[in-house]
CSV table of N, CA and C in Angstrom, one decimal:
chain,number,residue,atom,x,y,z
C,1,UNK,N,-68.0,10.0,66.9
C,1,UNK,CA,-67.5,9.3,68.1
C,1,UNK,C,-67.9,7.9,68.2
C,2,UNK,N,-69.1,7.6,67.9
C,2,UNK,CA,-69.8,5.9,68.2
C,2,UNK,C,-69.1,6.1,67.2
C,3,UNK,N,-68.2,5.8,66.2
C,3,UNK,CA,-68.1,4.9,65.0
C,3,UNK,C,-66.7,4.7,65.3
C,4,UNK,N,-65.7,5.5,65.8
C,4,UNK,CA,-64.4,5.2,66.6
C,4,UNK,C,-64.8,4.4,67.8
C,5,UNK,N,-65.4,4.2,68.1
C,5,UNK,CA,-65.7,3.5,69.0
C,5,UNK,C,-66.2,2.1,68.6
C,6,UNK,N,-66.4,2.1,68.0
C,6,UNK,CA,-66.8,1.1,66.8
C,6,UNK,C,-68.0,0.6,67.8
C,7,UNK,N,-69.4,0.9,67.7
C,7,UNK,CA,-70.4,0.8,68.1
C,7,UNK,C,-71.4,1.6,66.7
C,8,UNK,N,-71.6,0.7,65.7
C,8,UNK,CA,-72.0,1.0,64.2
C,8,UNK,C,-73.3,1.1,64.2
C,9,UNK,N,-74.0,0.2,65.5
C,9,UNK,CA,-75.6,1.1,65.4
C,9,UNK,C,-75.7,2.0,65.8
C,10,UNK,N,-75.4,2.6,67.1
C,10,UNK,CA,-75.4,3.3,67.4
C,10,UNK,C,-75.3,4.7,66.4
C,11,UNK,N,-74.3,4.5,65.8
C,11,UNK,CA,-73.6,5.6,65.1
C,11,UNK,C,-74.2,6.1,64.0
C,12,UNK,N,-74.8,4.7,63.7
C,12,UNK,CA,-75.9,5.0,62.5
C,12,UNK,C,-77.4,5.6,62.6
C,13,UNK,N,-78.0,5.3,63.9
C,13,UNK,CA,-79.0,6.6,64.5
C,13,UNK,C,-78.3,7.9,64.4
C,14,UNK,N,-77.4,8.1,65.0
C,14,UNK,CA,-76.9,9.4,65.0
C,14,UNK,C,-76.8,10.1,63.5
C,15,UNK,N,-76.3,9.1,62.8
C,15,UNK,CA,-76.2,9.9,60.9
C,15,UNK,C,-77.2,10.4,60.4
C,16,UNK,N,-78.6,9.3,60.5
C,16,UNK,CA,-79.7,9.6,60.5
C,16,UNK,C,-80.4,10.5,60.8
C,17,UNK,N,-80.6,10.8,62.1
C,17,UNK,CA,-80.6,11.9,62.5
C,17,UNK,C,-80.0,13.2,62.3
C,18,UNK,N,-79.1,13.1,61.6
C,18,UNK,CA,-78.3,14.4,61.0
C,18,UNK,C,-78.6,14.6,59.8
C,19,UNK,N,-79.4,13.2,58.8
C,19,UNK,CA,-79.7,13.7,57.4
C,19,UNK,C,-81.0,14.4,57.5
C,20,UNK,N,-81.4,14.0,58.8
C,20,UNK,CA,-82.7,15.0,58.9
C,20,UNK,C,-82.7,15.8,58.4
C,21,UNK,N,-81.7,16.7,59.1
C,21,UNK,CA,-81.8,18.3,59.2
C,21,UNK,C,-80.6,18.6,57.9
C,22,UNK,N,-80.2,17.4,57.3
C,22,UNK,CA,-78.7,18.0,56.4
C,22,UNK,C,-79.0,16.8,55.0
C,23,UNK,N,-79.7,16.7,54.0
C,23,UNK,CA,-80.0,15.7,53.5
C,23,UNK,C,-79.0,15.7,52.2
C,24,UNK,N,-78.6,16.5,52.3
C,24,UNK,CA,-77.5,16.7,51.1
C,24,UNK,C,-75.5,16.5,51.2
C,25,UNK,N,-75.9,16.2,52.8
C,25,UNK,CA,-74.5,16.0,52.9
C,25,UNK,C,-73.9,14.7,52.7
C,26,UNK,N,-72.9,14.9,51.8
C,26,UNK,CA,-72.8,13.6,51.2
C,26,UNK,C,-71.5,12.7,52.4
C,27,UNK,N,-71.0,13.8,53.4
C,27,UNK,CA,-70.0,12.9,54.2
C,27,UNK,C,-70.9,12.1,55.2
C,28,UNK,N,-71.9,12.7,55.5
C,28,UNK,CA,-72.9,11.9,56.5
C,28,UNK,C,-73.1,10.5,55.6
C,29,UNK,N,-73.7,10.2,54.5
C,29,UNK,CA,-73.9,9.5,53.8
C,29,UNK,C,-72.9,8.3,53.7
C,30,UNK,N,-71.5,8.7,53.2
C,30,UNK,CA,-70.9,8.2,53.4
C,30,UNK,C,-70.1,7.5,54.7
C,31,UNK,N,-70.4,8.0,56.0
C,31,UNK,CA,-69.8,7.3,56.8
C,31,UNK,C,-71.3,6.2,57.6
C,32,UNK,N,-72.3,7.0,57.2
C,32,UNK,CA,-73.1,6.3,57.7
C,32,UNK,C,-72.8,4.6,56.3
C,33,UNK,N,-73.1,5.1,55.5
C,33,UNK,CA,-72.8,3.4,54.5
C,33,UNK,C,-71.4,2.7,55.2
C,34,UNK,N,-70.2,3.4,55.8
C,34,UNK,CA,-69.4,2.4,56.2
C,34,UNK,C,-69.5,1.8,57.6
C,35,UNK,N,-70.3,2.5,58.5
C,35,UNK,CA,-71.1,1.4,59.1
C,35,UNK,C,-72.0,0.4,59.0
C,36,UNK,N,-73.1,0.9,57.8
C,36,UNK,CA,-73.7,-0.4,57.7
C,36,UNK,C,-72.6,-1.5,56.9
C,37,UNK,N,-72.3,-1.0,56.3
C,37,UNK,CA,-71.3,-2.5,55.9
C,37,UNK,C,-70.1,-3.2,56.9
C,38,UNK,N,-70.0,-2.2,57.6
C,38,UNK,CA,-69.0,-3.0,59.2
C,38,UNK,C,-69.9,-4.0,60.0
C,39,UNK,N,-71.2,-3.6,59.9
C,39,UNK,CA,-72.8,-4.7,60.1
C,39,UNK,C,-72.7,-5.8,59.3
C,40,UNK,N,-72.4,-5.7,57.8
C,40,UNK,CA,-73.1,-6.9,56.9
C,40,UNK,C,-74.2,-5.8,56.4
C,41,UNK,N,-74.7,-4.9,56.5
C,41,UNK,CA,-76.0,-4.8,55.7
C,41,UNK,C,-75.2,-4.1,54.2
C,42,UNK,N,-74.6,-5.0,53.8
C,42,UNK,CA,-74.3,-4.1,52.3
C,42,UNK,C,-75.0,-3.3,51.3
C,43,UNK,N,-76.4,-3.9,51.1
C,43,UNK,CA,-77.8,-3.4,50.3
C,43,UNK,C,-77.7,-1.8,51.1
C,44,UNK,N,-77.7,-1.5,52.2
C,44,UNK,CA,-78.0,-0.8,52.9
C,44,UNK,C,-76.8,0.5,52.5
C,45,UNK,N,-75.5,0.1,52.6
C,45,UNK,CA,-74.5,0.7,52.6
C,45,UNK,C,-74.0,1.2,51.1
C,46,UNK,N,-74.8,0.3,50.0
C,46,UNK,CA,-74.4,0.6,49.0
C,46,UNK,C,-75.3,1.7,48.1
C,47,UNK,N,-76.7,1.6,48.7
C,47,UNK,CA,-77.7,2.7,48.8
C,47,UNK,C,-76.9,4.1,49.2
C,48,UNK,N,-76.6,4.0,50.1
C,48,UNK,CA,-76.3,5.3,51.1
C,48,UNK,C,-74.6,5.9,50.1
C,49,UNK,N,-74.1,4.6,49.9
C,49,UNK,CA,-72.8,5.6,49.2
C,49,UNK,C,-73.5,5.6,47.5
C,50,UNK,N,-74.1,5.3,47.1
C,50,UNK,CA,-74.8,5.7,45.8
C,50,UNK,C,-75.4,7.0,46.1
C,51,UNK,N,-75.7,7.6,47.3
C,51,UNK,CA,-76.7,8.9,47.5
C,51,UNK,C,-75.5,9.7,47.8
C,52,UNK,N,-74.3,9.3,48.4
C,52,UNK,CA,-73.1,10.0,48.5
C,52,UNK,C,-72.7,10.8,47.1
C,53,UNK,N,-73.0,9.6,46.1
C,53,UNK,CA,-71.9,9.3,44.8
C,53,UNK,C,-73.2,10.7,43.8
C,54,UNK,N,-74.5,10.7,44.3
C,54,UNK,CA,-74.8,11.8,43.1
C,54,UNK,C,-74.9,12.9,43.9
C,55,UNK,N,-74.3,13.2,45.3
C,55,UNK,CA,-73.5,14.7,45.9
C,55,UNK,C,-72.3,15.0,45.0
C,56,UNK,N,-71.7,14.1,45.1
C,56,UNK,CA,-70.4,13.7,44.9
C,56,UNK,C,-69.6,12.6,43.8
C,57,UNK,N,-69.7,13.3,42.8
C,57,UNK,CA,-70.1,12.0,41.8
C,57,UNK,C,-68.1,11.8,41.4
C,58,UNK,N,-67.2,12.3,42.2
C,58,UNK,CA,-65.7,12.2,42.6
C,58,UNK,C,-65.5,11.6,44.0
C,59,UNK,N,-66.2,11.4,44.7
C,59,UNK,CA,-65.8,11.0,46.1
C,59,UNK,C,-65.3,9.7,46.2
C,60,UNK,N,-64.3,9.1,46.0
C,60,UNK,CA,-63.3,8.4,45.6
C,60,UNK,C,-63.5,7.3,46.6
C,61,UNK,N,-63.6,7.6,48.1
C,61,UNK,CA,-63.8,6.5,49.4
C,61,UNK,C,-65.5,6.0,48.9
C,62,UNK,N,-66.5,6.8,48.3
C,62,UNK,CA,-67.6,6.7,48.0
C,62,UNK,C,-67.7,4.8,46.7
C,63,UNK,N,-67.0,5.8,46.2
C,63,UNK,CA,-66.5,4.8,44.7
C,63,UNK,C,-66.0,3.0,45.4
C,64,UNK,N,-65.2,3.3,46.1
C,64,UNK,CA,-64.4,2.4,46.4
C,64,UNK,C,-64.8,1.4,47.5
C,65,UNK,N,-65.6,1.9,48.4
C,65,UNK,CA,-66.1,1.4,49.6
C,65,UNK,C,-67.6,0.7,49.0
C,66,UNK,N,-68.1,1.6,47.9
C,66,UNK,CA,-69.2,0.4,47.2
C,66,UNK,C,-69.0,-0.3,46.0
C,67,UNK,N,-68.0,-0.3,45.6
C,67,UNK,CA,-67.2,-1.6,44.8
C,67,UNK,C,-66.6,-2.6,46.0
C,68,UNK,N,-66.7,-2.8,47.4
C,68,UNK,CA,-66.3,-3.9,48.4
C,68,UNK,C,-67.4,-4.1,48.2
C,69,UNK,N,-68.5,-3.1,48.6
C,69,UNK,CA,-69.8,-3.8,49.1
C,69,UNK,C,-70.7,-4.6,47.9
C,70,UNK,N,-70.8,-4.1,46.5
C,70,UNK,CA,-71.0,-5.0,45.2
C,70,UNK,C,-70.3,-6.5,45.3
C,71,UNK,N,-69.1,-6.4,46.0
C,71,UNK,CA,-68.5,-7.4,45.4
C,71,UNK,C,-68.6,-8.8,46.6
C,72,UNK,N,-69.2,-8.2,47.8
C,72,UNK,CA,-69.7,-8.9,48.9
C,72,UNK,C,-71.1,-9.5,48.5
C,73,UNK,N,-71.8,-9.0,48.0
C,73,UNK,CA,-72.9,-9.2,47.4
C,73,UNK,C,-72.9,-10.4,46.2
C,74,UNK,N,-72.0,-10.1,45.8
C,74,UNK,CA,-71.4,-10.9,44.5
C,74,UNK,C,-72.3,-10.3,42.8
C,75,UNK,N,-72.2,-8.7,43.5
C,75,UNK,CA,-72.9,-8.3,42.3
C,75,UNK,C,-71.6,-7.8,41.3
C,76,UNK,N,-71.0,-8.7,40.5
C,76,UNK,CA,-69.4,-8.8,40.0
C,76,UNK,C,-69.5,-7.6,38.9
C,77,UNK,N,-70.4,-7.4,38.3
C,77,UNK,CA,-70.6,-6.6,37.2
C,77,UNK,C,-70.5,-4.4,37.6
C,78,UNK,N,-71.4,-4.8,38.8
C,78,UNK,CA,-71.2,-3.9,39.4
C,78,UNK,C,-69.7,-3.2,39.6
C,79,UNK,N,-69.2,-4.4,40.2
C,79,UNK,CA,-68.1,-4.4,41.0
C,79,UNK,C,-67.0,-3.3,39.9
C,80,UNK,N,-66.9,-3.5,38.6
C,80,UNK,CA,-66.0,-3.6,37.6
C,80,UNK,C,-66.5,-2.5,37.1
C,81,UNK,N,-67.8,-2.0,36.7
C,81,UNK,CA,-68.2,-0.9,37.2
C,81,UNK,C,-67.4,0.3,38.0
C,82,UNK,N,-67.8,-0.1,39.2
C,82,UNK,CA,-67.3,0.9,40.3
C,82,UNK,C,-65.6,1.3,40.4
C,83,UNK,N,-65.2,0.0,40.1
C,83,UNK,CA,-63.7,0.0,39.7
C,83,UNK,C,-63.5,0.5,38.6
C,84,UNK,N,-64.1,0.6,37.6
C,84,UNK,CA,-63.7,1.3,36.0
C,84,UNK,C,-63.6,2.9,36.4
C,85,UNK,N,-64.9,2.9,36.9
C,85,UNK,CA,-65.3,5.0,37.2
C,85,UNK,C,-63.8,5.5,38.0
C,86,UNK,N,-63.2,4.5,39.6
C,86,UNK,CA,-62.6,5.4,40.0
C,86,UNK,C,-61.1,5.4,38.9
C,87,UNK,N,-60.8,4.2,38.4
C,87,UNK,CA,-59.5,4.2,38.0
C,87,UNK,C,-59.3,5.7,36.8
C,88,UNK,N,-60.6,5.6,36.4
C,88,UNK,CA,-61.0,6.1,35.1
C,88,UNK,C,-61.5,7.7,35.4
């Protein structure tokens, strides 16, 4: 709900709070990373979909949402990386 609402800290205690009790879910993971990057915290977001990515080493929005956030960064190598895995 806070993340349709677009209130991204908010939303992001709440993820948190759910990996408590659910540490393997990789969609928590993943939407919690696309709030922090709707913040700016990329480091943050690229962490969290990297923890998505070894639930989920196909999760394609995973892949793709941390090839933006590499490339915000200007970690370019990465970037080409993350781009190779999904095309590939």
């Amino acid at each position: 709900v806070w993340r349709k609402l677009e209130n991204y800290e908010k939303a992001i205690e709440n993820y948190t709070k759910e990996l408590f009790f659910s540490k393997e879910n990789q969609k928590t993971y993943n939407n919690r990373a696309y709030c922090y990057a709707k913040l700016g915290k990329y480091k943050d977001a690229v962490s969290d979909y990297t923890k998505a990515l070894s639930i989920d080493p196909k999760n394609i929005h995973a892949l793709h949402n941390r090839g933006i956030c590499y490339e915000r960064l200007g970690l370019y190598r990465n970037v080409i990386f993350s781009f190779y895995v999904l095309i590939f």
